[in-house]
Amino acid sequence: MKQRISVFIEYKIKEHVIEQYESQMERVLFEMKKAGITNLSWMKAYDQPFLYVESFDVSSIEAYKTIKAQRLQENHAVYGELHSLIHGGVGKIHCWAFLPQGSVNR
């Protein structure tokens, strides 16, 4: 069954590698688009220095599990490059999936 799943990935980047991280994110975003991810957004926290969040939609729980596994894979050609830039490494990547519960339109 196809269902929109909203995904959030959150992590904190080491202060001294911000430029390297932002450059690497161009490859990450391209890779995610190739994987069929939609509504992709990359955000930087306003009041928490060096904290970043990626949000996007996938079409199934299986797709979520696949992208989550790839993002945590140390030897992934694109995603694995981020791990050394994250404060605390791969263990500090937080990934959550949310199912729609309704919406409010004004």
mmCIF file of N, CA and C in Angstrom:
data_model
loop_
_atom_site.group_PDB
_atom_site.id
_atom_site.type_symbol
_atom_site.label_atom_id
_atom_site.label_comp_id
_atom_site.label_asym_id
_atom_site.label_seq_id
_atom_site.Cartn_x
_atom_site.Cartn_y
_atom_site.Cartn_z
ATOM 1 N N MET A 1 0.838 -1.187 0.000
ATOM 2 C CA MET A 1 0.000 0.000 0.000
ATOM 3 C C MET A 1 0.881 1.248 0.000
ATOM 4 N N LYS A 2 0.618 2.154 -0.915
ATOM 5 C CA LYS A 2 1.380 3.399 -0.983
ATOM 6 C C LYS A 2 0.777 4.409 -0.017
ATOM 7 N N GLN A 3 1.645 4.985 0.780
ATOM 8 C CA GLN A 3 1.210 5.974 1.754
ATOM 9 C C GLN A 3 2.342 6.971 1.932
ATOM 10 N N ARG A 4 1.999 8.220 2.058
ATOM 11 C CA ARG A 4 3.035 9.230 2.279
ATOM 12 C C ARG A 4 3.560 9.115 3.706
ATOM 13 N N ILE A 5 4.866 8.976 3.817
ATOM 14 C CA ILE A 5 5.546 8.928 5.103
ATOM 15 C C ILE A 5 6.465 10.148 5.151
ATOM 16 N N SER A 6 6.327 10.968 6.181
ATOM 17 C CA SER A 6 7.215 12.120 6.354
ATOM 18 C C SER A 6 8.383 11.703 7.232
ATOM 19 N N VAL A 7 9.583 12.032 6.790
ATOM 20 C CA VAL A 7 10.802 11.611 7.480
ATOM 21 C C VAL A 7 11.596 12.844 7.892
ATOM 22 N N PHE A 8 12.175 12.770 9.086
ATOM 23 C CA PHE A 8 13.052 13.818 9.593
ATOM 24 C C PHE A 8 14.363 13.175 10.021
ATOM 25 N N ILE A 9 15.472 13.750 9.566
ATOM 26 C CA ILE A 9 16.801 13.309 9.978
ATOM 27 C C ILE A 9 17.472 14.514 10.625
ATOM 28 N N GLU A 10 17.959 14.325 11.849
ATOM 29 C CA GLU A 10 18.523 15.439 12.619
ATOM 30 C C GLU A 10 19.891 15.049 13.158
ATOM 31 N N TYR A 11 20.815 16.016 13.161
ATOM 32 C CA TYR A 11 22.168 15.781 13.659
ATOM 33 C C TYR A 11 22.852 17.132 13.869
ATOM 34 N N LYS A 12 23.943 17.100 14.615
ATOM 35 C CA LYS A 12 24.727 18.305 14.877
ATOM 36 C C LYS A 12 26.091 18.146 14.206
ATOM 37 N N ILE A 13 26.501 19.168 13.479
ATOM 38 C CA ILE A 13 27.764 19.138 12.749
ATOM 39 C C ILE A 13 28.868 19.769 13.599
ATOM 40 N N LYS A 14 30.065 19.211 13.490
ATOM 41 C CA LYS A 14 31.221 19.783 14.181
ATOM 42 C C LYS A 14 31.477 21.188 13.624
ATOM 43 N N GLU A 15 31.744 22.109 14.525
ATOM 44 C CA GLU A 15 31.874 23.522 14.144
ATOM 45 C C GLU A 15 32.944 23.759 13.079
ATOM 46 N N HIS A 16 34.057 23.083 13.164
ATOM 47 C CA HIS A 16 35.186 23.358 12.273
ATOM 48 C C HIS A 16 35.050 22.735 10.877
ATOM 49 N N VAL A 17 33.957 22.015 10.613
ATOM 50 C CA VAL A 17 33.792 21.365 9.301
ATOM 51 C C VAL A 17 32.516 21.810 8.572
ATOM 52 N N ILE A 18 31.959 22.933 8.965
ATOM 53 C CA ILE A 18 30.693 23.396 8.384
ATOM 54 C C ILE A 18 30.795 23.557 6.866
ATOM 55 N N GLU A 19 31.848 24.185 6.373
ATOM 56 C CA GLU A 19 31.978 24.382 4.923
ATOM 57 C C GLU A 19 32.070 23.046 4.191
ATOM 58 N N GLN A 20 32.833 22.116 4.728
ATOM 59 C CA GLN A 20 32.955 20.785 4.127
ATOM 60 C C GLN A 20 31.598 20.083 4.128
ATOM 61 N N TYR A 21 30.880 20.197 5.247
ATOM 62 C CA TYR A 21 29.553 19.591 5.358
ATOM 63 C C TYR A 21 28.598 20.167 4.311
ATOM 64 N N GLU A 22 28.541 21.483 4.219
ATOM 65 C CA GLU A 22 27.613 22.113 3.283
ATOM 66 C C GLU A 22 27.944 21.742 1.839
ATOM 67 N N SER A 23 29.207 21.589 1.528
ATOM 68 C CA SER A 23 29.606 21.144 0.199
ATOM 69 C C SER A 23 29.174 19.697 -0.043
ATOM 70 N N GLN A 24 29.380 18.834 0.935
ATOM 71 C CA GLN A 24 28.998 17.421 0.810
ATOM 72 C C GLN A 24 27.482 17.272 0.690
ATOM 73 N N MET A 25 26.735 18.160 1.305
ATOM 74 C CA MET A 25 25.275 18.060 1.252
ATOM 75 C C MET A 25 24.734 18.206 -0.167
ATOM 76 N N GLU A 26 25.445 18.876 -1.034
ATOM 77 C CA GLU A 26 25.010 18.954 -2.433
ATOM 78 C C GLU A 26 24.933 17.553 -3.029
ATOM 79 N N ARG A 27 25.925 16.714 -2.739
ATOM 80 C CA ARG A 27 25.928 15.328 -3.220
ATOM 81 C C ARG A 27 24.824 14.519 -2.550
ATOM 82 N N VAL A 28 24.637 14.752 -1.254
ATOM 83 C CA VAL A 28 23.607 14.021 -0.500
ATOM 84 C C VAL A 28 22.225 14.325 -1.071
ATOM 85 N N LEU A 29 21.927 15.586 -1.278
ATOM 86 C CA LEU A 29 20.614 15.974 -1.795
ATOM 87 C C LEU A 29 20.383 15.405 -3.192
ATOM 88 N N PHE A 30 21.411 15.413 -4.023
ATOM 89 C CA PHE A 30 21.300 14.834 -5.361
ATOM 90 C C PHE A 30 21.013 13.337 -5.267
ATOM 91 N N GLU A 31 21.720 12.646 -4.389
ATOM 92 C CA GLU A 31 21.526 11.203 -4.199
ATOM 93 C C GLU A 31 20.107 10.901 -3.718
ATOM 94 N N MET A 32 19.598 11.724 -2.822
ATOM 95 C CA MET A 32 18.256 11.507 -2.296
ATOM 96 C C MET A 32 17.198 11.719 -3.382
ATOM 97 N N LYS A 33 17.385 12.722 -4.205
ATOM 98 C CA LYS A 33 16.444 12.951 -5.312
ATOM 99 C C LYS A 33 16.462 11.781 -6.286
ATOM 100 N N LYS A 34 17.657 11.243 -6.557
ATOM 101 C CA LYS A 34 17.770 10.069 -7.436
ATOM 102 C C LYS A 34 17.010 8.876 -6.857
ATOM 103 N N ALA A 35 16.941 8.801 -5.533
ATOM 104 C CA ALA A 35 16.270 7.687 -4.861
ATOM 105 C C ALA A 35 14.751 7.840 -4.857
ATOM 106 N N GLY A 36 14.241 8.943 -5.399
ATOM 107 C CA GLY A 36 12.800 9.128 -5.488
ATOM 108 C C GLY A 36 12.172 9.828 -4.301
ATOM 109 N N ILE A 37 12.991 10.411 -3.468
ATOM 110 C CA ILE A 37 12.485 11.148 -2.311
ATOM 111 C C ILE A 37 11.828 12.438 -2.798
ATOM 112 N N THR A 38 10.707 12.807 -2.185
ATOM 113 C CA THR A 38 9.982 14.013 -2.582
ATOM 114 C C THR A 38 9.894 15.001 -1.421
ATOM 115 N N ASN A 39 9.535 16.232 -1.749
ATOM 116 C CA ASN A 39 9.364 17.309 -0.759
ATOM 117 C C ASN A 39 10.589 17.456 0.142
ATOM 118 N N LEU A 40 11.749 17.373 -0.449
ATOM 119 C CA LEU A 40 13.009 17.423 0.286
ATOM 120 C C LEU A 40 13.313 18.840 0.748
ATOM 121 N N SER A 41 13.647 18.959 2.025
ATOM 122 C CA SER A 41 14.001 20.244 2.608
ATOM 123 C C SER A 41 15.201 20.044 3.531
ATOM 124 N N TRP A 42 16.124 20.981 3.495
ATOM 125 C CA TRP A 42 17.330 20.927 4.326
ATOM 126 C C TRP A 42 17.363 22.212 5.137
ATOM 127 N N MET A 43 17.393 22.093 6.460
ATOM 128 C CA MET A 43 17.254 23.256 7.328
ATOM 129 C C MET A 43 18.355 23.321 8.376
ATOM 130 N N LYS A 44 18.665 24.541 8.772
ATOM 131 C CA LYS A 44 19.645 24.818 9.819
ATOM 132 C C LYS A 44 18.893 25.447 10.983
ATOM 133 N N ALA A 45 19.164 24.985 12.186
ATOM 134 C CA ALA A 45 18.459 25.499 13.361
ATOM 135 C C ALA A 45 18.780 26.974 13.588
ATOM 136 N N TYR A 46 17.773 27.703 13.970
ATOM 137 C CA TYR A 46 17.934 29.124 14.265
ATOM 138 C C TYR A 46 18.609 29.330 15.615
ATOM 139 N N ASP A 47 18.173 28.589 16.624
ATOM 140 C CA ASP A 47 18.637 28.833 17.988
ATOM 141 C C ASP A 47 19.480 27.702 18.581
ATOM 142 N N GLN A 48 19.914 26.766 17.760
ATOM 143 C CA GLN A 48 20.797 25.693 18.220
ATOM 144 C C GLN A 48 21.948 25.589 17.223
ATOM 145 N N PRO A 49 23.079 26.201 17.543
ATOM 146 C CA PRO A 49 24.190 26.245 16.593
ATOM 147 C C PRO A 49 24.597 24.859 16.086
ATOM 148 N N PHE A 50 24.796 24.788 14.782
ATOM 149 C CA PHE A 50 25.332 23.604 14.103
ATOM 150 C C PHE A 50 24.365 22.428 14.038
ATOM 151 N N LEU A 51 23.104 22.647 14.401
ATOM 152 C CA LEU A 51 22.087 21.602 14.314
ATOM 153 C C LEU A 51 21.380 21.718 12.962
ATOM 154 N N TYR A 52 21.264 20.591 12.277
ATOM 155 C CA TYR A 52 20.631 20.550 10.957
ATOM 156 C C TYR A 52 19.539 19.492 10.934
ATOM 157 N N VAL A 53 18.534 19.736 10.110
ATOM 158 C CA VAL A 53 17.435 18.787 9.924
ATOM 159 C C VAL A 53 17.161 18.672 8.429
ATOM 160 N N GLU A 54 16.965 17.454 7.996
ATOM 161 C CA GLU A 54 16.493 17.185 6.644
ATOM 162 C C GLU A 54 15.080 16.639 6.793
ATOM 163 N N SER A 55 14.172 17.098 5.975
ATOM 164 C CA SER A 55 12.821 16.538 5.987
ATOM 165 C C SER A 55 12.442 16.188 4.557
ATOM 166 N N PHE A 56 11.688 15.109 4.423
ATOM 167 C CA PHE A 56 11.290 14.650 3.096
ATOM 168 C C PHE A 56 10.184 13.628 3.234
ATOM 169 N N ASP A 57 9.585 13.282 2.108
ATOM 170 C CA ASP A 57 8.531 12.273 2.072
ATOM 171 C C ASP A 57 9.004 11.066 1.276
ATOM 172 N N VAL A 58 8.557 9.903 1.710
ATOM 173 C CA VAL A 58 8.745 8.658 0.969
ATOM 174 C C VAL A 58 7.373 8.016 0.830
ATOM 175 N N SER A 59 7.270 7.019 -0.043
ATOM 176 C CA SER A 59 5.957 6.457 -0.370
ATOM 177 C C SER A 59 5.576 5.229 0.444
ATOM 178 N N SER A 60 6.494 4.727 1.279
ATOM 179 C CA SER A 60 6.173 3.520 2.039
ATOM 180 C C SER A 60 7.121 3.365 3.221
ATOM 181 N N ILE A 61 6.716 2.541 4.169
ATOM 182 C CA ILE A 61 7.586 2.219 5.301
ATOM 183 C C ILE A 61 8.845 1.523 4.796
ATOM 184 N N GLU A 62 8.709 0.683 3.777
ATOM 185 C CA GLU A 62 9.872 -0.007 3.217
ATOM 186 C C GLU A 62 10.887 1.001 2.677
ATOM 187 N N ALA A 63 10.397 2.033 1.986
ATOM 188 C CA ALA A 63 11.292 3.071 1.463
ATOM 189 C C ALA A 63 11.974 3.808 2.610
ATOM 190 N N TYR A 64 11.233 4.078 3.683
ATOM 191 C CA TYR A 64 11.821 4.717 4.869
ATOM 192 C C TYR A 64 12.920 3.846 5.456
ATOM 193 N N LYS A 65 12.646 2.570 5.640
ATOM 194 C CA LYS A 65 13.641 1.663 6.217
ATOM 195 C C LYS A 65 14.889 1.583 5.346
ATOM 196 N N THR A 66 14.698 1.600 4.035
ATOM 197 C CA THR A 66 15.835 1.545 3.115
ATOM 198 C C THR A 66 16.699 2.787 3.233
ATOM 199 N N ILE A 67 16.084 3.975 3.178
ATOM 200 C CA ILE A 67 16.874 5.204 3.242
ATOM 201 C C ILE A 67 17.521 5.348 4.615
ATOM 202 N N LYS A 68 16.835 4.955 5.674
ATOM 203 C CA LYS A 68 17.428 5.027 7.011
ATOM 204 C C LYS A 68 18.651 4.121 7.091
ATOM 205 N N ALA A 69 18.551 2.902 6.597
ATOM 206 C CA ALA A 69 19.684 1.971 6.614
ATOM 207 C C ALA A 69 20.853 2.530 5.801
ATOM 208 N N GLN A 70 20.547 3.113 4.645
ATOM 209 C CA GLN A 70 21.609 3.688 3.816
ATOM 210 C C GLN A 70 22.284 4.856 4.511
ATOM 211 N N ARG A 71 21.508 5.700 5.165
ATOM 212 C CA ARG A 71 22.077 6.874 5.841
ATOM 213 C C ARG A 71 22.977 6.484 7.008
ATOM 214 N N LEU A 72 22.719 5.333 7.608
ATOM 215 C CA LEU A 72 23.527 4.875 8.739
ATOM 216 C C LEU A 72 24.671 3.956 8.316
ATOM 217 N N GLN A 73 24.734 3.617 7.044
ATOM 218 C CA GLN A 73 25.753 2.702 6.524
ATOM 219 C C GLN A 73 27.099 3.429 6.424
ATOM 220 N N GLU A 74 28.073 2.968 7.196
ATOM 221 C CA GLU A 74 29.389 3.619 7.260
ATOM 222 C C GLU A 74 30.093 3.677 5.907
ATOM 223 N N ASN A 75 29.921 2.648 5.080
ATOM 224 C CA ASN A 75 30.669 2.595 3.825
ATOM 225 C C ASN A 75 29.860 3.049 2.608
ATOM 226 N N HIS A 76 28.734 3.710 2.832
ATOM 227 C CA HIS A 76 27.957 4.228 1.697
ATOM 228 C C HIS A 76 28.778 5.320 1.011
ATOM 229 N N ALA A 77 28.854 5.265 -0.309
ATOM 230 C CA ALA A 77 29.708 6.174 -1.082
ATOM 231 C C ALA A 77 29.378 7.649 -0.879
ATOM 232 N N VAL A 78 28.131 7.986 -0.646
ATOM 233 C CA VAL A 78 27.743 9.390 -0.464
ATOM 234 C C VAL A 78 27.409 9.679 0.994
ATOM 235 N N TYR A 79 26.466 8.953 1.563
ATOM 236 C CA TYR A 79 26.010 9.236 2.925
ATOM 237 C C TYR A 79 27.088 8.980 3.970
ATOM 238 N N GLY A 80 27.926 7.989 3.752
ATOM 239 C CA GLY A 80 28.982 7.660 4.709
ATOM 240 C C GLY A 80 29.986 8.783 4.903
ATOM 241 N N GLU A 81 30.128 9.641 3.895
ATOM 242 C CA GLU A 81 31.064 10.765 3.982
ATOM 243 C C GLU A 81 30.656 11.780 5.055
ATOM 244 N N LEU A 82 29.390 11.799 5.418
ATOM 245 C CA LEU A 82 28.917 12.757 6.427
ATOM 246 C C LEU A 82 29.267 12.341 7.850
ATOM 247 N N HIS A 83 29.421 11.062 8.090
ATOM 248 C CA HIS A 83 29.546 10.551 9.456
ATOM 249 C C HIS A 83 30.686 11.191 10.241
ATOM 250 N N SER A 84 31.826 11.412 9.608
ATOM 251 C CA SER A 84 32.962 12.006 10.321
ATOM 252 C C SER A 84 32.750 13.492 10.601
ATOM 253 N N LEU A 85 31.762 14.098 9.966
ATOM 254 C CA LEU A 85 31.479 15.523 10.150
ATOM 255 C C LEU A 85 30.453 15.764 11.256
ATOM 256 N N ILE A 86 29.786 14.710 11.669
ATOM 257 C CA ILE A 86 28.725 14.806 12.668
ATOM 258 C C ILE A 86 29.311 14.671 14.064
ATOM 259 N N HIS A 87 28.931 15.594 14.931
ATOM 260 C CA HIS A 87 29.382 15.555 16.324
ATOM 261 C C HIS A 87 28.860 14.267 16.957
ATOM 262 N N GLY A 88 29.761 13.360 17.316
ATOM 263 C CA GLY A 88 29.362 12.080 17.890
ATOM 264 C C GLY A 88 29.270 10.958 16.863
ATOM 265 N N GLY A 89 29.457 11.284 15.584
ATOM 266 C CA GLY A 89 29.465 10.267 14.542
ATOM 267 C C GLY A 89 28.090 9.720 14.204
ATOM 268 N N VAL A 90 28.095 8.583 13.534
ATOM 269 C CA VAL A 90 26.864 7.980 13.015
ATOM 270 C C VAL A 90 25.837 7.711 14.115
ATOM 271 N N GLY A 91 26.292 7.450 15.321
ATOM 272 C CA GLY A 91 25.380 7.175 16.433
ATOM 273 C C GLY A 91 24.543 8.369 16.854
ATOM 274 N N LYS A 92 24.900 9.541 16.370
ATOM 275 C CA LYS A 92 24.158 10.758 16.716
ATOM 276 C C LYS A 92 23.255 11.244 15.584
ATOM 277 N N ILE A 93 23.052 10.383 14.586
ATOM 278 C CA ILE A 93 22.079 10.692 13.538
ATOM 279 C C ILE A 93 20.728 10.196 14.027
ATOM 280 N N HIS A 94 19.774 11.102 14.133
ATOM 281 C CA HIS A 94 18.436 10.746 14.602
ATOM 282 C C HIS A 94 17.486 10.779 13.412
ATOM 283 N N CYS A 95 16.758 9.695 13.224
ATOM 284 C CA CYS A 95 15.890 9.547 12.060
ATOM 285 C C CYS A 95 14.515 9.087 12.531
ATOM 286 N N TRP A 96 13.476 9.830 12.127
ATOM 287 C CA TRP A 96 12.113 9.509 12.534
ATOM 288 C C TRP A 96 11.181 9.517 11.332
ATOM 289 N N ALA A 97 10.200 8.639 11.359
ATOM 290 C CA ALA A 97 9.164 8.595 10.320
ATOM 291 C C ALA A 97 7.818 8.917 10.961
ATOM 292 N N PHE A 98 7.003 9.688 10.249
ATOM 293 C CA PHE A 98 5.692 10.085 10.746
ATOM 294 C C PHE A 98 4.626 9.794 9.705
ATOM 295 N N LEU A 99 3.501 9.289 10.175
ATOM 296 C CA LEU A 99 2.345 9.035 9.321
ATOM 297 C C LEU A 99 1.368 10.194 9.453
ATOM 298 N N PRO A 100 0.707 10.588 8.376
ATOM 299 C CA PRO A 100 -0.254 11.691 8.452
ATOM 300 C C PRO A 100 -1.421 11.346 9.383
ATOM 301 N N GLN A 101 -1.826 12.314 10.154
ATOM 302 C CA GLN A 101 -2.968 12.143 11.055
ATOM 303 C C GLN A 101 -4.103 13.085 10.701
ATOM 304 N N GLY A 102 -3.887 13.930 9.746
ATOM 305 C CA GLY A 102 -4.888 14.920 9.371
ATOM 306 C C GLY A 102 -4.198 16.227 9.064
ATOM 307 N N SER A 103 -4.977 17.214 8.693
ATOM 308 C CA SER A 103 -4.399 18.520 8.403
ATOM 309 C C SER A 103 -5.414 19.600 8.729
ATOM 310 N N VAL A 104 -4.893 20.782 8.932
ATOM 311 C CA VAL A 104 -5.730 21.939 9.205
ATOM 312 C C VAL A 104 -5.446 22.955 8.111
ATOM 313 N N ASN A 105 -6.448 23.292 7.357
ATOM 314 C CA ASN A 105 -6.306 24.299 6.303
ATOM 315 C C ASN A 105 -7.174 25.488 6.658
ATOM 316 N N ARG A 106 -6.582 26.649 6.639
ATOM 317 C CA ARG A 106 -7.331 27.865 6.975
ATOM 318 C C ARG A 106 -7.557 28.690 5.754
#
